[in-house]
């Protein structure tokens, strides 16, 4: 069995595509039809976390104002403002795009691989493309024309 790509989460051989995500998905290469690369929607998970953190800090500032006095309240309100400002300007807050490999498998359209890292996604899809080409009928695995 020839291996085209191997990592902690993906294994591409001449017979199987294995994706080790939350559950391991093993797909026979010979059963894949109509394989497509799809750019997923951008997600902004970081914004929800930033809003929740800011709300928590504002609540803490209000509570400390009531319990410890004005000085502590002003200090925590200033800290909450600075943390929110840093979070807004953070480069991690940018939208993350997920890339998918979709295929028809046994009559159903499924996602066989997904990754937010474009470099890794390209490496995996290149390996998948190679193994699909090798498994096509009439393909000589040695690169020689049939005599």
PDB file of C-alpha atoms in Angstrom:
ATOM      1  CA  UNK A   1       0.000   0.000   0.000  1.00  0.00           C
ATOM      2  CA  UNK A   2       1.468   3.347  -1.085  1.00  0.00           C
ATOM      3  CA  UNK A   3       1.188   6.376   1.249  1.00  0.00           C
ATOM      4  CA  UNK A   4       0.714   9.807  -0.356  1.00  0.00           C
ATOM      5  CA  UNK A   5       0.286  11.903   2.792  1.00  0.00           C
ATOM      6  CA  UNK A   6       0.590  11.212   6.508  1.00  0.00           C
ATOM      7  CA  UNK A   7       0.064  13.489   9.500  1.00  0.00           C
ATOM      8  CA  UNK A   8      -1.447  13.318  12.937  1.00  0.00           C
ATOM      9  CA  UNK A   9      -4.937  13.883  11.576  1.00  0.00           C
ATOM     10  CA  UNK A  10      -4.867  12.671   7.955  1.00  0.00           C
ATOM     11  CA  UNK A  11      -3.627   9.592   6.127  1.00  0.00           C
ATOM     12  CA  UNK A  12      -3.952   9.291   2.342  1.00  0.00           C
ATOM     13  CA  UNK A  13      -3.000   5.958   0.799  1.00  0.00           C
ATOM     14  CA  UNK A  14      -3.717   4.431  -2.582  1.00  0.00           C
ATOM     15  CA  UNK A  15      -6.736   2.649  -1.025  1.00  0.00           C
ATOM     16  CA  UNK A  16      -8.074   4.841   1.813  1.00  0.00           C
ATOM     17  CA  UNK A  17      -8.544   8.419   2.948  1.00  0.00           C
ATOM     18  CA  UNK A  18      -8.459   8.544   6.759  1.00  0.00           C
ATOM     19  CA  UNK A  19      -9.416  11.693   8.682  1.00  0.00           C
ATOM     20  CA  UNK A  20      -8.907  11.595  12.430  1.00  0.00           C
ATOM     21  CA  UNK A  21     -11.153  14.415  13.700  1.00  0.00           C
ATOM     22  CA  UNK A  22     -13.502  14.035  16.688  1.00  0.00           C
ATOM     23  CA  UNK A  23     -14.246  10.601  15.225  1.00  0.00           C
ATOM     24  CA  UNK A  24     -12.099   8.705  12.758  1.00  0.00           C
ATOM     25  CA  UNK A  25     -13.529   8.624   9.252  1.00  0.00           C
ATOM     26  CA  UNK A  26     -12.159   6.013   6.837  1.00  0.00           C
ATOM     27  CA  UNK A  27     -13.210   6.417   3.208  1.00  0.00           C
ATOM     28  CA  UNK A  28     -12.295   3.951   0.438  1.00  0.00           C
ATOM     29  CA  UNK A  29     -10.773   5.946  -2.449  1.00  0.00           C
ATOM     30  CA  UNK A  30     -12.491   3.725  -5.033  1.00  0.00           C
ATOM     31  CA  UNK A  31     -15.946   4.727  -3.735  1.00  0.00           C
ATOM     32  CA  UNK A  32     -15.425   8.497  -4.060  1.00  0.00           C
ATOM     33  CA  UNK A  33     -17.288  10.266  -6.853  1.00  0.00           C
ATOM     34  CA  UNK A  34     -17.500  13.944  -7.843  1.00  0.00           C
ATOM     35  CA  UNK A  35     -14.800  15.192  -5.428  1.00  0.00           C
ATOM     36  CA  UNK A  36     -14.856  18.985  -5.008  1.00  0.00           C
ATOM     37  CA  UNK A  37     -12.873  21.544  -3.051  1.00  0.00           C
ATOM     38  CA  UNK A  38     -15.182  24.036  -1.342  1.00  0.00           C
ATOM     39  CA  UNK A  39     -14.315  27.259   0.432  1.00  0.00           C
ATOM     40  CA  UNK A  40     -16.490  27.432   3.526  1.00  0.00           C
ATOM     41  CA  UNK A  41     -18.077  30.485   5.074  1.00  0.00           C
ATOM     42  CA  UNK A  42     -15.976  32.751   7.280  1.00  0.00           C
ATOM     43  CA  UNK A  43     -16.696  32.355  10.973  1.00  0.00           C
ATOM     44  CA  UNK A  44     -16.195  34.976  13.644  1.00  0.00           C
ATOM     45  CA  UNK A  45     -16.055  32.917  16.827  1.00  0.00           C
ATOM     46  CA  UNK A  46     -13.625  35.422  18.406  1.00  0.00           C
ATOM     47  CA  UNK A  47     -16.219  38.220  18.457  1.00  0.00           C
ATOM     48  CA  UNK A  48     -18.598  36.215  20.666  1.00  0.00           C
ATOM     49  CA  UNK A  49     -15.778  35.474  23.110  1.00  0.00           C
ATOM     50  CA  UNK A  50     -14.747  39.136  23.151  1.00  0.00           C
ATOM     51  CA  UNK A  51     -18.312  40.307  23.872  1.00  0.00           C
ATOM     52  CA  UNK A  52     -18.721  37.753  26.668  1.00  0.00           C
ATOM     53  CA  UNK A  53     -15.397  38.746  28.250  1.00  0.00           C
ATOM     54  CA  UNK A  54     -16.212  42.454  28.062  1.00  0.00           C
ATOM     55  CA  UNK A  55     -19.665  41.885  29.592  1.00  0.00           C
ATOM     56  CA  UNK A  56     -18.090  39.894  32.423  1.00  0.00           C
ATOM     57  CA  UNK A  57     -15.516  42.600  33.116  1.00  0.00           C
ATOM     58  CA  UNK A  58     -18.174  45.337  33.135  1.00  0.00           C
ATOM     59  CA  UNK A  59     -20.267  43.280  35.577  1.00  0.00           C
ATOM     60  CA  UNK A  60     -17.207  42.772  37.780  1.00  0.00           C
ATOM     61  CA  UNK A  61     -16.454  46.500  37.693  1.00  0.00           C
ATOM     62  CA  UNK A  62     -20.034  47.337  38.734  1.00  0.00           C
ATOM     63  CA  UNK A  63     -19.973  44.796  41.560  1.00  0.00           C
ATOM     64  CA  UNK A  64     -16.608  46.014  42.846  1.00  0.00           C
ATOM     65  CA  UNK A  65     -17.898  49.617  42.714  1.00  0.00           C
ATOM     66  CA  UNK A  66     -20.773  48.633  45.020  1.00  0.00           C
ATOM     67  CA  UNK A  67     -18.657  46.474  47.371  1.00  0.00           C
ATOM     68  CA  UNK A  68     -15.239  48.180  47.464  1.00  0.00           C
ATOM     69  CA  UNK A  69     -16.057  51.754  46.559  1.00  0.00           C
ATOM     70  CA  UNK A  70     -15.559  54.207  43.737  1.00  0.00           C
ATOM     71  CA  UNK A  71     -11.783  53.866  43.421  1.00  0.00           C
ATOM     72  CA  UNK A  72     -11.922  50.096  42.814  1.00  0.00           C
ATOM     73  CA  UNK A  73     -14.867  50.549  40.431  1.00  0.00           C
ATOM     74  CA  UNK A  74     -13.019  53.164  38.365  1.00  0.00           C
ATOM     75  CA  UNK A  75      -9.885  50.986  38.254  1.00  0.00           C
ATOM     76  CA  UNK A  76     -11.770  47.897  37.062  1.00  0.00           C
ATOM     77  CA  UNK A  77     -13.810  49.924  34.552  1.00  0.00           C
ATOM     78  CA  UNK A  78     -10.562  51.310  33.082  1.00  0.00           C
ATOM     79  CA  UNK A  79      -9.085  47.790  32.947  1.00  0.00           C
ATOM     80  CA  UNK A  80     -12.206  46.460  31.197  1.00  0.00           C
ATOM     81  CA  UNK A  81     -12.010  49.277  28.640  1.00  0.00           C
ATOM     82  CA  UNK A  82      -8.326  48.609  27.913  1.00  0.00           C
ATOM     83  CA  UNK A  83      -8.863  44.845  27.550  1.00  0.00           C
ATOM     84  CA  UNK A  84     -11.802  45.405  25.186  1.00  0.00           C
ATOM     85  CA  UNK A  85      -9.731  47.843  23.095  1.00  0.00           C
ATOM     86  CA  UNK A  86      -6.859  45.351  22.819  1.00  0.00           C
ATOM     87  CA  UNK A  87      -9.267  42.531  21.898  1.00  0.00           C
ATOM     88  CA  UNK A  88     -10.850  44.625  19.139  1.00  0.00           C
ATOM     89  CA  UNK A  89      -7.473  45.364  17.577  1.00  0.00           C
ATOM     90  CA  UNK A  90      -6.199  41.782  17.940  1.00  0.00           C
ATOM     91  CA  UNK A  91      -5.270  40.115  14.623  1.00  0.00           C
ATOM     92  CA  UNK A  92      -6.780  36.822  15.854  1.00  0.00           C
ATOM     93  CA  UNK A  93     -10.208  38.426  15.694  1.00  0.00           C
ATOM     94  CA  UNK A  94     -10.174  38.201  11.915  1.00  0.00           C
ATOM     95  CA  UNK A  95     -12.623  35.848  10.289  1.00  0.00           C
ATOM     96  CA  UNK A  96     -11.396  32.293   9.891  1.00  0.00           C
ATOM     97  CA  UNK A  97     -12.276  30.502   6.695  1.00  0.00           C
ATOM     98  CA  UNK A  98     -12.653  26.729   6.665  1.00  0.00           C
ATOM     99  CA  UNK A  99     -11.832  24.715   3.547  1.00  0.00           C
ATOM    100  CA  UNK A 100     -13.751  21.496   2.792  1.00  0.00           C
ATOM    101  CA  UNK A 101     -13.377  18.482   0.533  1.00  0.00           C
ATOM    102  CA  UNK A 102     -16.831  17.289  -0.482  1.00  0.00           C
ATOM    103  CA  UNK A 103     -17.560  14.098  -2.374  1.00  0.00           C
ATOM    104  CA  UNK A 104     -20.368  11.756  -3.260  1.00  0.00           C
ATOM    105  CA  UNK A 105     -19.937   8.568  -1.257  1.00  0.00           C
ATOM    106  CA  UNK A 106     -22.416   5.716  -1.704  1.00  0.00           C
ATOM    107  CA  UNK A 107     -24.984   8.100  -3.170  1.00  0.00           C
ATOM    108  CA  UNK A 108     -24.737  10.790  -0.443  1.00  0.00           C
ATOM    109  CA  UNK A 109     -22.917  14.118  -0.529  1.00  0.00           C
ATOM    110  CA  UNK A 110     -20.472  14.235   2.415  1.00  0.00           C
ATOM    111  CA  UNK A 111     -17.569  16.306   3.697  1.00  0.00           C
ATOM    112  CA  UNK A 112     -14.592  13.974   3.842  1.00  0.00           C
ATOM    113  CA  UNK A 113     -12.077  16.578   5.084  1.00  0.00           C
ATOM    114  CA  UNK A 114     -12.113  20.084   6.510  1.00  0.00           C
ATOM    115  CA  UNK A 115      -9.328  22.432   7.633  1.00  0.00           C
ATOM    116  CA  UNK A 116      -8.868  26.124   8.462  1.00  0.00           C
ATOM    117  CA  UNK A 117      -5.158  25.911   7.519  1.00  0.00           C
ATOM    118  CA  UNK A 118      -4.914  26.513   3.758  1.00  0.00           C
ATOM    119  CA  UNK A 119      -1.339  25.194   3.503  1.00  0.00           C
ATOM    120  CA  UNK A 120      -2.231  21.842   5.089  1.00  0.00           C
ATOM    121  CA  UNK A 121      -5.494  21.700   3.146  1.00  0.00           C
ATOM    122  CA  UNK A 122      -3.578  22.097  -0.134  1.00  0.00           C
ATOM    123  CA  UNK A 123      -1.106  19.357   0.821  1.00  0.00           C
ATOM    124  CA  UNK A 124      -3.906  16.935   1.693  1.00  0.00           C
ATOM    125  CA  UNK A 125      -5.920  17.685  -1.446  1.00  0.00           C
ATOM    126  CA  UNK A 126      -2.822  17.320  -3.638  1.00  0.00           C
ATOM    127  CA  UNK A 127      -2.252  13.849  -2.167  1.00  0.00           C
ATOM    128  CA  UNK A 128      -5.922  12.965  -2.633  1.00  0.00           C
ATOM    129  CA  UNK A 129      -5.783  14.147  -6.237  1.00  0.00           C
ATOM    130  CA  UNK A 130      -2.728  11.944  -6.888  1.00  0.00           C
ATOM    131  CA  UNK A 131      -4.293   8.834  -5.413  1.00  0.00           C
ATOM    132  CA  UNK A 132      -7.536   9.368  -7.348  1.00  0.00           C
ATOM    133  CA  UNK A 133      -5.538   9.719 -10.580  1.00  0.00           C
ATOM    134  CA  UNK A 134      -3.618   6.525  -9.839  1.00  0.00           C
ATOM    135  CA  UNK A 135      -6.853   4.629  -9.126  1.00  0.00           C
ATOM    136  CA  UNK A 136      -8.481   5.603 -12.434  1.00  0.00           C
ATOM    137  CA  UNK A 137      -9.105   2.681 -14.792  1.00  0.00           C
ATOM    138  CA  UNK A 138      -6.383   2.308 -17.397  1.00  0.00           C
ATOM    139  CA  UNK A 139      -3.779   4.202 -15.364  1.00  0.00           C
ATOM    140  CA  UNK A 140      -0.364   2.556 -15.297  1.00  0.00           C
ATOM    141  CA  UNK A 141       1.044   2.990 -11.786  1.00  0.00           C
ATOM    142  CA  UNK A 142       4.609   3.085 -13.204  1.00  0.00           C
ATOM    143  CA  UNK A 143       3.853   5.973 -15.541  1.00  0.00           C
ATOM    144  CA  UNK A 144       4.462   3.799 -18.617  1.00  0.00           C
ATOM    145  CA  UNK A 145       2.109   3.452 -21.508  1.00  0.00           C
ATOM    146  CA  UNK A 146       0.644   0.008 -22.042  1.00  0.00           C
ATOM    147  CA  UNK A 147       2.535  -1.896 -24.708  1.00  0.00           C
TER     148      UNK A 147
END
